[in-house]
CSV table of C-alpha atoms in Angstrom, one decimal:
chain,number,residue,atom,x,y,z
A,1,UNK,CA,0.0,0.0,0.0
A,2,UNK,CA,1.3,3.5,-0.8
A,3,UNK,CA,2.0,5.9,2.0
A,4,UNK,CA,-0.6,8.7,1.9
A,5,UNK,CA,0.6,12.0,3.4
A,6,UNK,CA,-2.0,14.4,4.8
A,7,UNK,CA,-3.1,17.1,2.5
A,8,UNK,CA,-3.2,20.5,4.2
A,9,UNK,CA,-4.5,22.6,1.3
A,10,UNK,CA,-7.9,21.4,0.2
A,11,UNK,CA,-10.1,22.1,-2.8
A,12,UNK,CA,-13.6,23.5,-2.0
A,13,UNK,CA,-16.0,22.0,-4.5
A,14,UNK,CA,-18.4,24.8,-4.0
A,15,UNK,CA,-16.3,27.9,-4.7
A,16,UNK,CA,-13.4,26.2,-6.5
A,17,UNK,CA,-10.7,27.8,-4.3
A,18,UNK,CA,-7.8,25.8,-2.9
A,19,UNK,CA,-6.7,26.8,0.7
A,20,UNK,CA,-6.0,25.5,4.1
A,21,UNK,CA,-9.3,25.0,6.0
A,22,UNK,CA,-10.0,27.4,8.9
A,23,UNK,CA,-11.8,25.6,11.7
A,24,UNK,CA,-12.8,22.9,9.3
A,25,UNK,CA,-14.3,25.5,6.9
A,26,UNK,CA,-13.4,26.9,3.5
A,27,UNK,CA,-12.0,30.4,4.1
A,28,UNK,CA,-13.3,31.5,0.7
A,29,UNK,CA,-17.0,30.7,0.9
A,30,UNK,CA,-17.5,29.3,4.5
A,31,UNK,CA,-18.5,25.9,3.3
A,32,UNK,CA,-18.0,22.9,5.6
A,33,UNK,CA,-19.0,19.7,3.9
A,34,UNK,CA,-17.4,20.2,0.5
A,35,UNK,CA,-14.0,21.5,1.5
A,36,UNK,CA,-12.6,18.1,0.9
A,37,UNK,CA,-10.3,16.4,-1.5
A,38,UNK,CA,-10.1,12.7,-1.8
A,39,UNK,CA,-6.6,11.4,-2.2
A,40,UNK,CA,-6.2,8.6,-4.7
A,41,UNK,CA,-3.4,6.2,-5.2
A,42,UNK,CA,-0.9,6.5,-7.9
A,43,UNK,CA,-0.1,2.8,-7.7
A,44,UNK,CA,-0.5,1.1,-11.0
A,45,UNK,CA,-3.4,-1.4,-11.4
A,46,UNK,CA,-2.4,-5.0,-11.0
A,47,UNK,CA,-1.1,-6.4,-14.2
A,48,UNK,CA,1.5,-8.7,-15.5
A,49,UNK,CA,4.9,-7.2,-15.0
A,50,UNK,CA,7.9,-7.8,-17.3
A,51,UNK,CA,10.4,-10.2,-16.1
A,52,UNK,CA,13.0,-7.4,-16.0
A,53,UNK,CA,11.1,-5.5,-13.3
A,54,UNK,CA,13.2,-5.7,-10.1
A,55,UNK,CA,12.0,-5.8,-6.5
A,56,UNK,CA,13.6,-2.4,-5.9
A,57,UNK,CA,11.4,-0.8,-8.6
A,58,UNK,CA,8.3,-2.2,-7.0
A,59,UNK,CA,9.3,-1.0,-3.6
A,60,UNK,CA,10.0,2.5,-5.0
A,61,UNK,CA,6.6,2.6,-6.6
A,62,UNK,CA,4.9,1.7,-3.3
A,63,UNK,CA,6.8,4.4,-1.4
A,64,UNK,CA,5.7,7.2,-3.8
A,65,UNK,CA,3.2,9.5,-1.9
A,66,UNK,CA,-0.3,9.8,-3.2
A,67,UNK,CA,-1.3,13.0,-4.9
A,68,UNK,CA,-4.7,14.8,-4.3
A,69,UNK,CA,-7.4,14.4,-6.9
A,70,UNK,CA,-6.9,18.0,-7.9
A,71,UNK,CA,-3.5,19.6,-8.5
A,72,UNK,CA,-2.7,22.3,-6.0
A,73,UNK,CA,-0.8,25.2,-7.5
A,74,UNK,CA,2.4,26.3,-5.8
A,75,UNK,CA,2.3,30.0,-5.1
A,76,UNK,CA,5.5,32.0,-5.0
A,77,UNK,CA,6.0,34.0,-1.8
A,78,UNK,CA,5.0,37.6,-2.1
A,79,UNK,CA,7.6,40.4,-2.1
A,80,UNK,CA,5.6,42.2,0.5
A,81,UNK,CA,3.1,40.2,2.6
A,82,UNK,CA,-0.5,41.1,1.5
A,83,UNK,CA,-1.6,41.7,5.1
A,84,UNK,CA,1.2,44.2,5.5
A,85,UNK,CA,0.1,46.0,2.3
A,86,UNK,CA,-3.4,46.2,3.6
A,87,UNK,CA,-2.4,47.5,7.0
A,88,UNK,CA,0.0,50.1,5.7
A,89,UNK,CA,-2.5,51.2,3.0
A,90,UNK,CA,-5.3,51.6,5.5
A,91,UNK,CA,-3.3,53.7,7.9
A,92,UNK,CA,-2.0,55.7,4.9
A,93,UNK,CA,-5.6,56.2,3.8
A,94,UNK,CA,-6.5,57.5,7.3
A,95,UNK,CA,-3.4,59.7,7.4
A,96,UNK,CA,-4.3,61.2,4.0
A,97,UNK,CA,-7.8,62.0,5.1
A,98,UNK,CA,-6.6,63.6,8.3
A,99,UNK,CA,-4.0,65.6,6.4
A,100,UNK,CA,-6.6,66.9,3.9
A,101,UNK,CA,-8.9,67.9,6.7
A,102,UNK,CA,-6.1,69.8,8.4
A,103,UNK,CA,-5.4,71.6,5.1
A,104,UNK,CA,-9.1,72.5,4.7
A,105,UNK,CA,-9.2,73.8,8.3
A,106,UNK,CA,-6.0,75.8,8.0
A,107,UNK,CA,-7.0,77.3,4.6
A,108,UNK,CA,-10.4,78.4,6.0
A,109,UNK,CA,-12.4,76.4,3.5
A,110,UNK,CA,-15.9,76.8,4.9
A,111,UNK,CA,-17.9,77.5,1.7
A,112,UNK,CA,-19.5,74.8,-0.3
A,113,UNK,CA,-17.3,75.1,-3.3
A,114,UNK,CA,-14.1,75.2,-1.2
A,115,UNK,CA,-15.2,72.1,0.7
A,116,UNK,CA,-15.9,70.3,-2.6
A,117,UNK,CA,-12.4,71.3,-3.8
A,118,UNK,CA,-10.9,69.9,-0.6
A,119,UNK,CA,-12.9,66.7,-0.9
A,120,UNK,CA,-11.8,66.3,-4.5
A,121,UNK,CA,-8.2,66.6,-3.5
A,122,UNK,CA,-8.7,64.0,-0.7
A,123,UNK,CA,-10.3,61.6,-3.2
A,124,UNK,CA,-7.4,62.0,-5.7
A,125,UNK,CA,-5.0,61.0,-2.9
A,126,UNK,CA,-7.1,58.1,-1.7
A,127,UNK,CA,-7.5,56.8,-5.2
A,128,UNK,CA,-3.7,56.8,-5.7
A,129,UNK,CA,-3.2,55.0,-2.4
A,130,UNK,CA,-5.9,52.4,-3.3
A,131,UNK,CA,-4.5,51.7,-6.8
A,132,UNK,CA,-0.9,51.4,-5.5
A,133,UNK,CA,-1.9,49.0,-2.7
A,134,UNK,CA,-4.2,47.0,-5.0
A,135,UNK,CA,-1.4,46.6,-7.5
A,136,UNK,CA,0.9,45.1,-4.8
A,137,UNK,CA,-1.7,42.8,-3.3
A,138,UNK,CA,-3.7,41.9,-6.5
A,139,UNK,CA,-3.0,38.2,-6.5
A,140,UNK,CA,-4.0,37.8,-2.9
A,141,UNK,CA,-7.1,39.9,-3.3
A,142,UNK,CA,-8.7,37.8,-6.1
A,143,UNK,CA,-12.0,36.2,-5.1
A,144,UNK,CA,-14.3,33.7,-6.8
A,145,UNK,CA,-18.0,33.9,-6.5
A,146,UNK,CA,-19.5,30.6,-5.4
A,147,UNK,CA,-21.5,28.8,-8.0
A,148,UNK,CA,-25.3,29.2,-7.8
A,149,UNK,CA,-25.3,32.3,-5.6
A,150,UNK,CA,-25.1,35.2,-8.0
A,151,UNK,CA,-28.7,35.4,-9.2
A,152,UNK,CA,-30.2,35.1,-5.7
A,153,UNK,CA,-27.8,37.6,-4.3
A,154,UNK,CA,-28.6,40.2,-7.0
A,155,UNK,CA,-32.3,39.6,-6.5
A,156,UNK,CA,-32.2,40.0,-2.7
A,157,UNK,CA,-29.7,42.9,-2.6
A,158,UNK,CA,-32.0,45.7,-3.8
A,159,UNK,CA,-34.8,45.1,-1.3
A,160,UNK,CA,-32.2,44.9,1.4
A,161,UNK,CA,-30.7,48.2,0.1
A,162,UNK,CA,-34.2,49.8,0.5
A,163,UNK,CA,-34.4,48.6,4.1
A,164,UNK,CA,-30.9,50.0,4.8
A,165,UNK,CA,-31.9,53.4,3.3
A,166,UNK,CA,-35.1,53.5,5.5
A,167,UNK,CA,-32.9,52.7,8.5
A,168,UNK,CA,-30.5,55.4,7.5
A,169,UNK,CA,-33.3,58.0,7.3
A,170,UNK,CA,-34.6,56.9,10.8
A,171,UNK,CA,-31.1,56.9,12.3
A,172,UNK,CA,-30.0,60.3,11.2
A,173,UNK,CA,-33.4,61.9,11.8
A,174,UNK,CA,-33.2,60.6,15.4
A,175,UNK,CA,-29.7,62.0,15.7
A,176,UNK,CA,-30.8,65.5,14.5
A,177,UNK,CA,-33.7,65.5,17.0
A,178,UNK,CA,-31.5,64.5,19.9
A,179,UNK,CA,-28.8,67.1,19.0
A,180,UNK,CA,-31.2,70.0,18.5
A,181,UNK,CA,-31.6,70.7,22.3
A,182,UNK,CA,-27.8,70.8,22.6
A,183,UNK,CA,-27.6,73.6,20.1
A,184,UNK,CA,-26.2,71.6,17.2
A,185,UNK,CA,-26.6,73.5,14.0
A,186,UNK,CA,-28.7,72.0,11.2
A,187,UNK,CA,-26.4,70.4,8.6
A,188,UNK,CA,-26.3,72.2,5.3
A,189,UNK,CA,-28.2,70.6,2.5
A,190,UNK,CA,-26.2,68.9,-0.2
A,191,UNK,CA,-26.8,69.9,-3.9
A,192,UNK,CA,-27.5,67.2,-6.4
A,193,UNK,CA,-25.1,68.2,-9.2
A,194,UNK,CA,-22.8,66.4,-11.5
A,195,UNK,CA,-19.8,67.3,-9.2
A,196,UNK,CA,-21.5,66.0,-6.1
A,197,UNK,CA,-22.5,62.8,-7.8
A,198,UNK,CA,-19.0,62.2,-9.0
A,199,UNK,CA,-17.4,63.0,-5.6
A,200,UNK,CA,-19.9,61.3,-3.3
A,201,UNK,CA,-21.4,58.5,-5.4
A,202,UNK,CA,-19.1,57.5,-8.3
A,203,UNK,CA,-15.6,57.8,-6.8
A,204,UNK,CA,-16.5,56.2,-3.4
A,205,UNK,CA,-18.6,53.5,-5.1
A,206,UNK,CA,-15.6,52.4,-7.2
A,207,UNK,CA,-12.5,53.2,-5.1
A,208,UNK,CA,-13.9,52.2,-1.7
A,209,UNK,CA,-15.1,48.9,-3.0
A,210,UNK,CA,-11.7,48.2,-4.6
A,211,UNK,CA,-10.0,49.0,-1.3
A,212,UNK,CA,-12.3,47.3,1.2
A,213,UNK,CA,-14.4,44.7,-0.6
A,214,UNK,CA,-11.8,43.7,-3.2
A,215,UNK,CA,-8.4,44.1,-1.5
A,216,UNK,CA,-9.0,44.1,2.2
A,217,UNK,CA,-11.7,41.4,2.2
A,218,UNK,CA,-9.9,39.3,-0.4
A,219,UNK,CA,-6.7,39.3,1.6
A,220,UNK,CA,-8.5,38.5,4.9
A,221,UNK,CA,-10.4,35.6,3.4
A,222,UNK,CA,-7.1,33.8,2.8
A,223,UNK,CA,-6.6,33.3,6.5
A,224,UNK,CA,-10.0,33.9,8.2
A,225,UNK,CA,-13.5,32.6,8.1
A,226,UNK,CA,-15.4,34.4,5.4
A,227,UNK,CA,-18.0,35.9,7.8
A,228,UNK,CA,-15.3,37.1,10.2
A,229,UNK,CA,-13.4,38.6,7.2
A,230,UNK,CA,-16.6,40.5,6.1
A,231,UNK,CA,-17.3,42.0,9.5
A,232,UNK,CA,-13.7,43.0,10.1
A,233,UNK,CA,-13.7,44.7,6.8
A,234,UNK,CA,-16.9,46.4,7.8
A,235,UNK,CA,-15.2,47.7,10.9
A,236,UNK,CA,-12.3,49.1,8.8
A,237,UNK,CA,-14.8,50.6,6.4
A,238,UNK,CA,-16.7,52.4,9.2
A,239,UNK,CA,-13.5,53.6,10.8
A,240,UNK,CA,-12.3,55.2,7.6
A,241,UNK,CA,-15.2,57.7,7.6
A,242,UNK,CA,-13.6,60.0,10.1
A,243,UNK,CA,-15.8,62.9,9.1
A,244,UNK,CA,-19.0,61.0,10.1
A,245,UNK,CA,-18.2,59.6,13.6
A,246,UNK,CA,-21.8,59.5,14.7
A,247,UNK,CA,-22.8,57.5,11.6
A,248,UNK,CA,-20.2,54.8,12.1
A,249,UNK,CA,-22.7,52.2,13.6
A,250,UNK,CA,-24.8,52.5,10.5
A,251,UNK,CA,-21.8,52.5,8.2
A,252,UNK,CA,-20.7,49.3,9.9
A,253,UNK,CA,-24.0,47.6,8.8
A,254,UNK,CA,-23.6,49.0,5.3
A,255,UNK,CA,-20.1,47.6,5.2
A,256,UNK,CA,-21.3,44.1,6.2
A,257,UNK,CA,-24.1,44.3,3.6
A,258,UNK,CA,-21.7,45.3,0.8
A,259,UNK,CA,-19.3,42.5,2.0
A,260,UNK,CA,-21.9,39.8,1.5
A,261,UNK,CA,-22.9,41.3,-1.8
A,262,UNK,CA,-19.2,41.1,-2.9
A,263,UNK,CA,-18.7,37.5,-1.7
A,264,UNK,CA,-21.9,36.0,-3.2
A,265,UNK,CA,-22.8,38.5,-6.0
A,266,UNK,CA,-19.5,39.8,-7.3
A,267,UNK,CA,-17.6,43.1,-7.2
A,268,UNK,CA,-19.9,44.8,-9.8
A,269,UNK,CA,-22.9,44.3,-7.5
A,270,UNK,CA,-21.1,45.8,-4.5
A,271,UNK,CA,-20.0,48.8,-6.6
A,272,UNK,CA,-23.6,49.3,-8.0
A,273,UNK,CA,-25.1,49.1,-4.5
A,274,UNK,CA,-22.6,51.5,-3.0
A,275,UNK,CA,-23.3,54.0,-5.8
A,276,UNK,CA,-27.1,53.7,-5.5
A,277,UNK,CA,-26.9,54.0,-1.7
A,278,UNK,CA,-24.9,57.2,-1.8
A,279,UNK,CA,-27.0,58.6,-4.7
A,280,UNK,CA,-30.2,58.0,-2.7
A,281,UNK,CA,-28.7,59.7,0.4
A,282,UNK,CA,-27.6,62.8,-1.6
A,283,UNK,CA,-30.9,63.0,-3.4
A,284,UNK,CA,-32.9,62.8,-0.2
A,285,UNK,CA,-30.7,65.4,1.5
A,286,UNK,CA,-31.1,67.8,-1.4
A,287,UNK,CA,-34.8,67.5,-1.6
A,288,UNK,CA,-35.9,66.6,1.9
A,289,UNK,CA,-39.2,68.4,2.8
A,290,UNK,CA,-38.0,69.7,6.2
A,291,UNK,CA,-34.9,71.1,7.9
């Protein structure tokens, strides 16, 4: 009988990824039962052997280790570990946002157009950080969508988005009412223009999804349970919105929602949902009937 060595990296038959199981679970799609490969023997079937075959050749054949049913690709080590890239890029992202806020404050940019100019500069910087980091960690950030989940995820995502938007309206309305007795000023209405759509809807919808749901989530999924990776990414997503500290609990929920949309529906779905969410928020703020 051949000696069968244990296989550490297993093929998940649901999502097609090959990885070491985490707590007996596929780190890509969270599947338990199908994260299995069945080793099979490479021993030749019994048949008549030539007279020239020696005992040593038969013994060597039996000592050869069995290979898994599916070939496991050997990945070269990364020049910079992907987790290091994600961590450095995240703190670089926070530092760039703080730096831009300081520049806006020092420059006395209080008018609407000045604030938009400062926001545009900040988004150019964050876009550069995102593209650089994604280029360094691209191989580790690639994610496959499990088979059979895309259609259902797309169908369920838009009703859930509507529920989140209602929750957003209730949450921030409650915050305004609670802060009014404390003398908090009424926030200025946003204007629904091409510039605000580009800065608040298009750029965040693309760049933030590339940074959080593609790179950060993709790298975390290589070593963590998929659900834990989604919610850790949601924490990082909420924490990156330094200008909206009171809204971080809601943003945490949005980050989790977009994470599941990315895992089971694909990156285009997450980008579209992020864009529609921000567009609905801007449109409501521009045309809300009170305040």
